Tab-separated table of C-alpha atoms and ligand atoms in Angstrom:
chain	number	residue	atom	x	y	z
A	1	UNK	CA	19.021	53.519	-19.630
A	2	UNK	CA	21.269	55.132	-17.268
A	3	UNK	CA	18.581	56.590	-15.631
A	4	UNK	CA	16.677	53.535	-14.869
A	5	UNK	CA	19.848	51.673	-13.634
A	6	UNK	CA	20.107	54.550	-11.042
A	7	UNK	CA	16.671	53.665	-10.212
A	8	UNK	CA	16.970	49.746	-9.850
A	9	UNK	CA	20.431	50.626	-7.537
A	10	UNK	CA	18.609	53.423	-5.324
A	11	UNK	CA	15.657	50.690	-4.755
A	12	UNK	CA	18.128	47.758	-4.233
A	13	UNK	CA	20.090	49.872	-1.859
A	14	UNK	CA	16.473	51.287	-0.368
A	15	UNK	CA	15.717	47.801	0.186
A	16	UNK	CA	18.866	46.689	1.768
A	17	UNK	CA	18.236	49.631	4.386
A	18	UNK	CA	14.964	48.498	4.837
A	19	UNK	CA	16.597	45.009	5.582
A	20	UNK	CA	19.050	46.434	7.885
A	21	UNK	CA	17.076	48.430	9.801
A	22	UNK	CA	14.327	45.432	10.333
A	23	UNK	CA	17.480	43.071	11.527
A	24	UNK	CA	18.909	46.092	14.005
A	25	UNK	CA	14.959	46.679	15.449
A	26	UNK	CA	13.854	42.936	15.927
A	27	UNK	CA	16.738	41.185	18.094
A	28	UNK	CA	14.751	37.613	18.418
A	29	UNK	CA	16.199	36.879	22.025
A	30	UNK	CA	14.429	40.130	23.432
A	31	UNK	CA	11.340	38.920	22.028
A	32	UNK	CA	11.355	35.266	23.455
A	33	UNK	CA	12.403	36.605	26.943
A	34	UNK	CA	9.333	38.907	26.700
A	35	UNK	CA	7.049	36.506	25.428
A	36	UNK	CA	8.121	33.934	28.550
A	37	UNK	CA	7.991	36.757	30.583
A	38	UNK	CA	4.529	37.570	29.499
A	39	UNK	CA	3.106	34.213	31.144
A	40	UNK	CA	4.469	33.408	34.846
A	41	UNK	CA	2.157	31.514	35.464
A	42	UNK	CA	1.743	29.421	32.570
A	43	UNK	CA	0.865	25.316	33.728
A	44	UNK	CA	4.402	23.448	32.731
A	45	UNK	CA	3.086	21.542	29.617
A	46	UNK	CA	1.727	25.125	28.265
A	47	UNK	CA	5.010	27.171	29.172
A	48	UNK	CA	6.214	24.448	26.741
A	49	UNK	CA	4.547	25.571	24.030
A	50	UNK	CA	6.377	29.410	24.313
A	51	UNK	CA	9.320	27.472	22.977
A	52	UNK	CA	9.090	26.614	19.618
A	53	UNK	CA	9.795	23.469	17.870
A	54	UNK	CA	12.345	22.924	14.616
A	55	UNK	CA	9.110	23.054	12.019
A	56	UNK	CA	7.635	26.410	14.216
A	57	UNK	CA	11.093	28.163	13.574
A	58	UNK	CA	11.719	27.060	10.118
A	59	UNK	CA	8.261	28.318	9.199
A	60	UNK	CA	8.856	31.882	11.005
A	61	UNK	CA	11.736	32.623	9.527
A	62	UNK	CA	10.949	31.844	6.447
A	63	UNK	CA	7.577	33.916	7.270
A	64	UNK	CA	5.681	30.689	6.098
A	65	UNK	CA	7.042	30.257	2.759
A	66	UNK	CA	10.005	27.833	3.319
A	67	UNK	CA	12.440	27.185	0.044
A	68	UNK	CA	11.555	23.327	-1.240
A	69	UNK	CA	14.534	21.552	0.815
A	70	UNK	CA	13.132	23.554	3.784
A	71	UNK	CA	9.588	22.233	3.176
A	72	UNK	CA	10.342	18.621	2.088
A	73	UNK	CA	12.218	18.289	5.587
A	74	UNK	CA	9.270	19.770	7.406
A	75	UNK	CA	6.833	17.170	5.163
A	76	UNK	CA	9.065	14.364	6.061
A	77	UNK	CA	9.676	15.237	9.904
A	78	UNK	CA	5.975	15.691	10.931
A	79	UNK	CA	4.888	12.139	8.939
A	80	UNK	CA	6.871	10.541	11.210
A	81	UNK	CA	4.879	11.769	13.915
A	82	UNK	CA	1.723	10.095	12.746
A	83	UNK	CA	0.241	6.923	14.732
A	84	UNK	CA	-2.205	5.394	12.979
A	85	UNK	CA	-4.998	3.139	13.915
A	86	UNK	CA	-3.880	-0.615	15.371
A	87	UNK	CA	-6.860	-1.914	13.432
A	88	UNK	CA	-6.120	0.336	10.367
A	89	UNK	CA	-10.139	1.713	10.468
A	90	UNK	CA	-10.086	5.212	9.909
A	91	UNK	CA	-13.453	6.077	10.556
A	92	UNK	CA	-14.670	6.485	14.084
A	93	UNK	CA	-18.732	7.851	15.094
A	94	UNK	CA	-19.739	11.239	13.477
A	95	UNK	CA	-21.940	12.235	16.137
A	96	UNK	CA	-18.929	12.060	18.025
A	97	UNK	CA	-17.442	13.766	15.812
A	98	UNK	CA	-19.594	16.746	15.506
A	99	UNK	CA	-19.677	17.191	19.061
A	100	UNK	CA	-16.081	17.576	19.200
A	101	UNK	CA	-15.787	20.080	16.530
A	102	UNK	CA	-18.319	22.220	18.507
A	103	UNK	CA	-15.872	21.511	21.541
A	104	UNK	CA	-13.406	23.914	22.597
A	105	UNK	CA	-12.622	22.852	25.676
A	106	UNK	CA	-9.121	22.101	26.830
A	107	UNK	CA	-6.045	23.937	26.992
A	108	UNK	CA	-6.888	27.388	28.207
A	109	UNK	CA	-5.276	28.494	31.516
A	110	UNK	CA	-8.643	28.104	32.978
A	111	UNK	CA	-8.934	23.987	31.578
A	112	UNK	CA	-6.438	23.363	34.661
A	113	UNK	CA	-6.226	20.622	35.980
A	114	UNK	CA	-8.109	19.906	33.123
A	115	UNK	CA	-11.513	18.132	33.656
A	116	UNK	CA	-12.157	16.394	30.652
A	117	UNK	CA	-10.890	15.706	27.272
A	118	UNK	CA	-10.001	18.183	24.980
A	119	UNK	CA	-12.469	19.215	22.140
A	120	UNK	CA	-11.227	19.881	18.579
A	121	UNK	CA	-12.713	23.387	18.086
A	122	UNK	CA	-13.071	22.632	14.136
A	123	UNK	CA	-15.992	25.329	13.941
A	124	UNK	CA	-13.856	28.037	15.410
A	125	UNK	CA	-12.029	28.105	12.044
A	126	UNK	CA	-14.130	25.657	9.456
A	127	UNK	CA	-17.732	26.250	8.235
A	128	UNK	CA	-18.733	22.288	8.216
A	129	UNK	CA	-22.515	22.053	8.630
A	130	UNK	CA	-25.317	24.353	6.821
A	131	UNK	CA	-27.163	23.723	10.620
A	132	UNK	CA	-24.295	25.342	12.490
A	133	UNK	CA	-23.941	29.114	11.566
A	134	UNK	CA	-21.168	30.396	14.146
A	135	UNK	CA	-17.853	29.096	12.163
A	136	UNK	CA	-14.815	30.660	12.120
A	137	UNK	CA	-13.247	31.349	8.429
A	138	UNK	CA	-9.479	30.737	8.970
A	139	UNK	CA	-9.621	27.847	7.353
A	140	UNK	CA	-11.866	26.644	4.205
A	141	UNK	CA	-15.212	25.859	4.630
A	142	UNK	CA	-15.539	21.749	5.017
A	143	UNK	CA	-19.326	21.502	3.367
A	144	UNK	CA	-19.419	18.090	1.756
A	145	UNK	CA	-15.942	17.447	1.893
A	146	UNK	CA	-16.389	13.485	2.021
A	147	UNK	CA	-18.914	13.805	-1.090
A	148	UNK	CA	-16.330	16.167	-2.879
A	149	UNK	CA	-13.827	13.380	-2.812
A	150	UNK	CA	-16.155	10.403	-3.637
A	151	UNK	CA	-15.479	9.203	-0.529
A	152	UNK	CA	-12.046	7.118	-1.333
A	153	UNK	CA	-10.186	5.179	0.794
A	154	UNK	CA	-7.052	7.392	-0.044
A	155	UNK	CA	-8.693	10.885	0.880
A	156	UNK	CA	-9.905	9.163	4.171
A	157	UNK	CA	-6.019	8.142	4.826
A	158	UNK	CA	-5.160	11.570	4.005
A	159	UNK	CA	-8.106	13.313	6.116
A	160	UNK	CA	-6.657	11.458	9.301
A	161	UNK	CA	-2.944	12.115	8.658
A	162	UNK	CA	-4.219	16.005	8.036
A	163	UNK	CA	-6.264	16.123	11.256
A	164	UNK	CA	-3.043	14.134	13.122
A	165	UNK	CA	-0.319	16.555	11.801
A	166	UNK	CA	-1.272	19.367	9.623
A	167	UNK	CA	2.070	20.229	8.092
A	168	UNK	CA	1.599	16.999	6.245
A	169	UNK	CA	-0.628	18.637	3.574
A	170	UNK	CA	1.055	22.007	3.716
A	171	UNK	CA	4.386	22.813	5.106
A	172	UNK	CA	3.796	25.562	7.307
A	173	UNK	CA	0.035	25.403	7.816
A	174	UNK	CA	-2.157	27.218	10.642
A	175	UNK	CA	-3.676	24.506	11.606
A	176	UNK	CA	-2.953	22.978	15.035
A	177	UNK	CA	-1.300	18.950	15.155
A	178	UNK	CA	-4.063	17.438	16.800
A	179	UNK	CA	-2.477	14.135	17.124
A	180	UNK	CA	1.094	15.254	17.096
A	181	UNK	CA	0.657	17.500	19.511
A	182	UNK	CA	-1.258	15.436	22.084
A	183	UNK	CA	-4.750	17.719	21.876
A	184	UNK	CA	-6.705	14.189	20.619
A	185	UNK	CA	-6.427	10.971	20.965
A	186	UNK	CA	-6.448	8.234	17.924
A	187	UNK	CA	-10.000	7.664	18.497
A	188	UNK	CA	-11.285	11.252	18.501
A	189	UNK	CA	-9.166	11.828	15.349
A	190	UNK	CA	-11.563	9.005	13.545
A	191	UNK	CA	-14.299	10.709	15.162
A	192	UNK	CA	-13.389	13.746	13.403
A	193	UNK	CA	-12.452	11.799	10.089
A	194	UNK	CA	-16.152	10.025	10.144
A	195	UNK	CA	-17.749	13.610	10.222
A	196	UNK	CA	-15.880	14.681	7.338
A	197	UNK	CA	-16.317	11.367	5.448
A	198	UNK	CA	-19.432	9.603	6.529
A	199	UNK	CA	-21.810	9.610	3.650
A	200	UNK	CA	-24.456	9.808	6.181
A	201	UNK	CA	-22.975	12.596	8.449
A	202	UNK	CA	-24.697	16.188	8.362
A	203	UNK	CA	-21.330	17.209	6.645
A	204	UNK	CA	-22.137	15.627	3.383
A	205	UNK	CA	-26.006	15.568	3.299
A	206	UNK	CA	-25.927	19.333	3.041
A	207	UNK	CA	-27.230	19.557	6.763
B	301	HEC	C1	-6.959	27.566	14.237
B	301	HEC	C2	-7.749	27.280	13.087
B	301	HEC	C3	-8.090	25.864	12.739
B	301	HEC	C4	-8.692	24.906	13.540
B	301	HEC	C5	-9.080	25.012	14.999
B	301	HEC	C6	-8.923	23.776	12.678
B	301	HEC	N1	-8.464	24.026	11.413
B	301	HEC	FE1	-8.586	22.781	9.816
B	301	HEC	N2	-7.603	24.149	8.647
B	301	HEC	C7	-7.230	25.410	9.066
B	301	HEC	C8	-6.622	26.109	7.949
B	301	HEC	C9	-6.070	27.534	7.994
B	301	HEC	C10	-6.655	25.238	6.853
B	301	HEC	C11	-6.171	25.547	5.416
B	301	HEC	C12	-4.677	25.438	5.337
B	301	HEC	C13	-4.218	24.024	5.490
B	301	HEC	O1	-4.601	23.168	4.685
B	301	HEC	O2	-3.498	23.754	6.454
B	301	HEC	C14	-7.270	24.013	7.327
B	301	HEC	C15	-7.487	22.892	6.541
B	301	HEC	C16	-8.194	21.770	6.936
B	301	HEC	C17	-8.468	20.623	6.107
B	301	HEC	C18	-8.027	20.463	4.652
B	301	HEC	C19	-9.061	21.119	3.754
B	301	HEC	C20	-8.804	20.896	2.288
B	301	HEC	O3	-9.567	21.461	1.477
B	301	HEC	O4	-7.870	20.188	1.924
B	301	HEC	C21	-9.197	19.738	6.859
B	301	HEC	C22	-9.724	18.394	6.415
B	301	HEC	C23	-9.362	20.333	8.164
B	301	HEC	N3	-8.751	21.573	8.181
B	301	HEC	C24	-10.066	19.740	9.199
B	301	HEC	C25	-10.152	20.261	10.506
B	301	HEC	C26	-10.774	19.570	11.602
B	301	HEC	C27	-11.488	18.239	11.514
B	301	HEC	C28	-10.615	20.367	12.714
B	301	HEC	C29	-11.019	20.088	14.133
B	301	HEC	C30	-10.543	18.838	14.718
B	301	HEC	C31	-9.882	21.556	12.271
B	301	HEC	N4	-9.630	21.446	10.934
B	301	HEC	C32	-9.542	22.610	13.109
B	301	HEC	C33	-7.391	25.938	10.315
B	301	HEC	C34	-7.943	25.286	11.408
C-alpha cells in the first residue's frame, strides 16, 4: 500500500515538473511577437488574423477541449454571429455550389488585391462527390449527407448555420467561419447548403 502511494506521489510530483517546466519553456508573448514577426508583409485584413479572437484563445488554452461553461459561451457567442437569409430560403444553386467547393481561391498572399470572390475549398478537407477523387480528409467525408438526414428543414437550418460559423456545432472546431469570418457571402453559403442538400445534387445521387 505504502509502496503504491509512493508511486501515485512520485508521478503526481513527475507530473507537476512536467507542468512546470512546459510553463517556464513556452512564454506565450515570445511566441506571438515571433509569429507577427514571421509575416512583414502580411496585407492589413490578414495581419489581422495573427491576432486571435476570444473563441481562438479559449480553444488554445484549453488545447480544444474547453470545460462546459467555457464551451456554452463559445456556442452562444458565435450564434450571434449568424445572418441569415432576408427571404429565409436556405438553399441556393448546387452547381454553384460545387464549383465553389472545388474553389480555393482567395486569401493567400498572392489573392492580393484579390480578383474575385473567394472559393470555399470544401474538397481540400471533405470527400463530397464519388466523381471528385482529390479530397482532403480533415474533416468527414460529406457523401449523401442531404439523403442521410432525409432532407429536413431543420438539418438544412443547421447545415447553413454550420457552414456560417462552425463553432456552432462543435465548440472548438477546425473548420473555418465562412460567414462569420467574411470568406462567403449569404448567397454562396446557400450555394454550398444546396450541394449538400439538394436531392438532385451529385452529393446525394452517389455521383
Ligand atoms: C480546413 C478544413 C475544412 C474546410 C476547408 C472545410 N471543412 Fe467542413 N469540416 C471540417 C472538419 C474538421 C469537420 C468536423 C469537425 C466539425 O464538425 O467541426 C467539418 C465538418 C463539416 C460539416 C458537418 C459534418 C457532420 O457530419 O455533421 C459540414 C456540413 C461541413 N464540414 C461542410 C463544409 C463545407 C460546405 C465546406 C466548404 C464551404 C467545408 N466544410 C470546408 C473541416 C473543414
Amino acid at each position: 500500500m505504502q509502496k503504491i502511494s509512493l508511486l501515485v506521489g512520485a508521478l503526481v510530483i513527475g507530473i507537476a515538473a512536467a507542468q512546470a517546466q512546459q510553463k517556464t519553456h513556452i512564454d506565450p508573448v515570445k511566441v506571438d511577437a515571433a509569429i507577427k514577426a514571421a509575416f512583414p508583409t502580411a496585407p492589413a485584413d490578414w495581419a489581422l488574423r495573427l491576432t486571435p479572437d476570444e473563441t481562438m484563445k479559449q480553444c488554445s488554452a484549453s488545447h480544444n477541449d474547453p470545460a462546459k461553461n467555457v464551451a456554452a459561451a463559445i456556442v452562444t457567442r458565435e450564434k450571434a454571429s449568424i445572418e441569415y437569409p432576408a427571404d429565409g430560403n436556405f438553399i441556393g444553386d448546387w452547381k454553384k455550389g460545387e464549383a465553389l467547393a472545388q474553389n480555393g481561391y482567395g486569401m493567400r498572399f498572392s489573392d492580393y488585391p484579390p480578383a474575385r470572390p473567394n472559393g470555399g475549398n470544401c474538397y481540400a478537407c471533405h470527400q463530397l462527390t464519388k466523381k471528385e477523387v482529390s479530397y482532403g480528409t480533415l474533416g468527414p467525408s460529406l457523401l449523401e449527407y442531404g439523403k442521410l438526414r432525409d432532407f429536413k428543414p431543420d438539418a438544412v437550418k443547421a447545415t447553413y448555420e454550420k457552414i456560417y460559423n462552425s463553432h456552432v456545432a462543435l465548440p472548438c472546431s477546425n473548420m473555418p467561419r465562412f460567414g462569420a469570418n467574411k470568406i462567403l457571402t449569404i448567397d454562396q453559403i446557400k450555394d454550398a447548403v444546396a450541394l449538400l442538400m439538394s436531392p438532385d445534387s451529385p452529393v446525394n445521387k452517389g455521383q
